[in-house]
Coordinates of C-alpha atoms in Angstrom, one line a residue:
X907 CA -7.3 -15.2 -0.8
X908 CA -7.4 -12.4 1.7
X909 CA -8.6 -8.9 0.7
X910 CA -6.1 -6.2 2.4
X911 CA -5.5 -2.3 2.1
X912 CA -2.3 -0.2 1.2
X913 CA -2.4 3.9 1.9
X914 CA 0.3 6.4 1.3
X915 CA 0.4 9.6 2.8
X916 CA 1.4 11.8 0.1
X917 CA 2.5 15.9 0.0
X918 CA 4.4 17.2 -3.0
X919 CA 7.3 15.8 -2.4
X920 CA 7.3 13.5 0.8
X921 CA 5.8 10.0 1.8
X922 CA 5.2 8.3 4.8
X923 CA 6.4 4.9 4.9
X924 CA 6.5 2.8 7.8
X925 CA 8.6 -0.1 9.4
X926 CA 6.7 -3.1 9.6
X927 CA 7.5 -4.1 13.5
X928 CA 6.1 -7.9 14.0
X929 CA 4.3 -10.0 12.0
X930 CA 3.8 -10.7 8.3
X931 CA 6.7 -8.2 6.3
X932 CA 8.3 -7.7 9.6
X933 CA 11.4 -5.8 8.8
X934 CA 9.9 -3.8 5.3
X935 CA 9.1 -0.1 4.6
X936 CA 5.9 -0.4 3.5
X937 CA 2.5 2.0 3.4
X938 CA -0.2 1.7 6.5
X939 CA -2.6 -1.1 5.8
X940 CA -4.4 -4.7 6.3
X941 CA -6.5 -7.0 5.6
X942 CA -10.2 -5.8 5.5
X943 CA -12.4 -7.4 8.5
X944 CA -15.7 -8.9 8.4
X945 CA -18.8 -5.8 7.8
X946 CA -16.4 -3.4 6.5
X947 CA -15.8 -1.9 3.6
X948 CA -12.1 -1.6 1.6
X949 CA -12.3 2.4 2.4
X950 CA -13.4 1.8 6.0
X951 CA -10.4 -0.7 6.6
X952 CA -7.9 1.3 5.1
X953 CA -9.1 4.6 7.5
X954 CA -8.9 2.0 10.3
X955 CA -5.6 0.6 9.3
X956 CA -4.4 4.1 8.9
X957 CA -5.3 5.7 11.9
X958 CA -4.6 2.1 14.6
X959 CA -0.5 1.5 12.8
X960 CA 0.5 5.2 12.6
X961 CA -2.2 7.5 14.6
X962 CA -3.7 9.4 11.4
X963 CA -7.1 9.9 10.5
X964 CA -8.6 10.5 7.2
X965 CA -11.7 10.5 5.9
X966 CA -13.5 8.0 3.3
X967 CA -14.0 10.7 0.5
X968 CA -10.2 11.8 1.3
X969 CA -8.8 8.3 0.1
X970 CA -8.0 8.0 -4.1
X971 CA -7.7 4.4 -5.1
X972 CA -4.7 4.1 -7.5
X973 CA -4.2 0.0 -7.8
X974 CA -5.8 -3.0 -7.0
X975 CA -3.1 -5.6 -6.9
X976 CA -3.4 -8.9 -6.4
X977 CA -0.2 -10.9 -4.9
X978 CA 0.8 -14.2 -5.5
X979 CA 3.5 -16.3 -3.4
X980 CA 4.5 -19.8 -5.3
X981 CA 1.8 -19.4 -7.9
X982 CA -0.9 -19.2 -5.3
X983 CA -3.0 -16.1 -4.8
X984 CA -2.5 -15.0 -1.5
X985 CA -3.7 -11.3 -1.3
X986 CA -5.8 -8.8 -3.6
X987 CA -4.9 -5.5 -2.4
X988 CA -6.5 -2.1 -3.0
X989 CA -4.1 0.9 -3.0
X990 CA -5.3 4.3 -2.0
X991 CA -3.2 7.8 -1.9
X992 CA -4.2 10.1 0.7
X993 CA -3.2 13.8 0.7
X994 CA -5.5 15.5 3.6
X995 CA -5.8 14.2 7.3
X996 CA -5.4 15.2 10.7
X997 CA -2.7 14.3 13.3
X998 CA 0.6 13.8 13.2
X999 CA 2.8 10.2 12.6
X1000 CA 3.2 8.2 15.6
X1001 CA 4.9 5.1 16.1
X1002 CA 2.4 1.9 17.2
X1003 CA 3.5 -1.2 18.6
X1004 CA 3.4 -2.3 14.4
X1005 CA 4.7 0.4 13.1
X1006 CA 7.5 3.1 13.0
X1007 CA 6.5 5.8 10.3
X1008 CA 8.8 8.1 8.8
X1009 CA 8.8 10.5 6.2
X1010 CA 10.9 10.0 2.7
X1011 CA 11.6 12.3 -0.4
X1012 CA 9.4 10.8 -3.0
X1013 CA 12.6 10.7 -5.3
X1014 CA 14.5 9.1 -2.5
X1015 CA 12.7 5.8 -1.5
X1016 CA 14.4 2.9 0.8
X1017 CA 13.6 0.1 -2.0
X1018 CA 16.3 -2.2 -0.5
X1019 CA 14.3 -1.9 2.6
X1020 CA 10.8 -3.0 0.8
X1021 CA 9.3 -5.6 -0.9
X1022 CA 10.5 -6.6 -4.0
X1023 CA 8.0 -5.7 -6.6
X1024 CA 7.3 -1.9 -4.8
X1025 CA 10.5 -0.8 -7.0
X1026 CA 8.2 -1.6 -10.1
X1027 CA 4.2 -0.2 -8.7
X1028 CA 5.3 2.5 -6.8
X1029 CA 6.9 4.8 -8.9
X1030 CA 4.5 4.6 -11.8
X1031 CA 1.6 5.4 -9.4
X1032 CA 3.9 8.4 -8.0
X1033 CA 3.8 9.5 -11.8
X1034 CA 0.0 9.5 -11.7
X1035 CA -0.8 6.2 -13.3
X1036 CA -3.8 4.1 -12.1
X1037 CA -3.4 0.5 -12.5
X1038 CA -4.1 -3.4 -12.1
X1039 CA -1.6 -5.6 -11.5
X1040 CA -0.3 -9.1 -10.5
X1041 CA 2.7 -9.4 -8.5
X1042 CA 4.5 -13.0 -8.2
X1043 CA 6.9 -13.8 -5.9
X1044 CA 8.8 -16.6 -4.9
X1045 CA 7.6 -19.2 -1.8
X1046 CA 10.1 -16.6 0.3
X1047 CA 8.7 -13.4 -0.5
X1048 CA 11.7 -12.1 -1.0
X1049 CA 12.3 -12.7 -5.1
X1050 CA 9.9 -11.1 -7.4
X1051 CA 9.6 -13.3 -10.3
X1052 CA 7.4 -11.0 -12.4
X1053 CA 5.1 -8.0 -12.5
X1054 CA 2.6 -7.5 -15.1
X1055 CA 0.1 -4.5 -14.8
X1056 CA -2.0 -2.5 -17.0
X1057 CA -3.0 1.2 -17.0
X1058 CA -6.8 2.2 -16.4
X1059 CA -7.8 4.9 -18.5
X1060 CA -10.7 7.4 -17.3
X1061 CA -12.7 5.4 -19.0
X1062 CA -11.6 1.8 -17.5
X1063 CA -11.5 3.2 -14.1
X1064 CA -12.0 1.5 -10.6
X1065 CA -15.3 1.1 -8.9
X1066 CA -15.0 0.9 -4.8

């Protein structure tokens, strides 16, 4: 199992997506991330990731972690991932050899265009919900099977 990073721009009513290029969810609107390299922290990766897919930079204490997901394909754990909102940075979107960012009403998002279970996470952490979840999907990736997820309270809150 792989540990990998997912981060949203976020301003009142907009989010940045991007389209996944080449590679693994080639194809999908998705959030800026990866997996987290050797000597680096979650945080770290997720600035990194952020700043080499779409040209933005944030800073560490900028980030709020809102999930930790883990992702299962076939039954097998394949990926926990850490989500984080950001809502301060500097730059403007650019498009990478990854990734093509672009800007959505938060009440207008391309779910056909993502992966399945984002229809289920996404818009309870746009309504200010912190959770941990499990995400299965079929050997394709493309048939979410179930989604089951709690709510953290203040007091069950995540540690980075």
């Amino acid at each position: 199992m792989k540990l990998s990073t997912l981060c949203y721009c976020l301003t009142d009513e907009r989010i940045l997506l991007a389209l996944k290029k080449k590679g693994f969810g080639e194809g999908k609107w998705n959030g800026m991330g990866g997996k987290v390299e050797a000597g680096e922290t979650v945080v770290q990766a997720a600035v990194r990731e952020l700043e080499e897919e779409v040209g933005l930079m944030a800073q560490d204490k900028d980030l709020q972690l809102v999930a930790v997901i883990k992702f299962f394909m076939a039954g097998e754990c394949v990926s926990e991932c850490q989500v984080f909102f950001v809502r301060v940075w500097t730059g403007e979107p650019i498009e990478s050899e990854e990734m093509k960012p672009q800007w959505y009403s938060i009440d207008k998002l391309p779910f056909d265009g993502m992966w399945p279970g984002d229809r289920v996470w996404l818009p309870l952490l746009l309504a200010g919900k912190k959770i941990q979840g499990e995400e299965y999907l079929d050997a394709s990736g493309q048939i979410l099977e179930k989604f089951e997820w709690k709510e953290l309270s203040s007091r069950n809150n995540f540690s980075r």
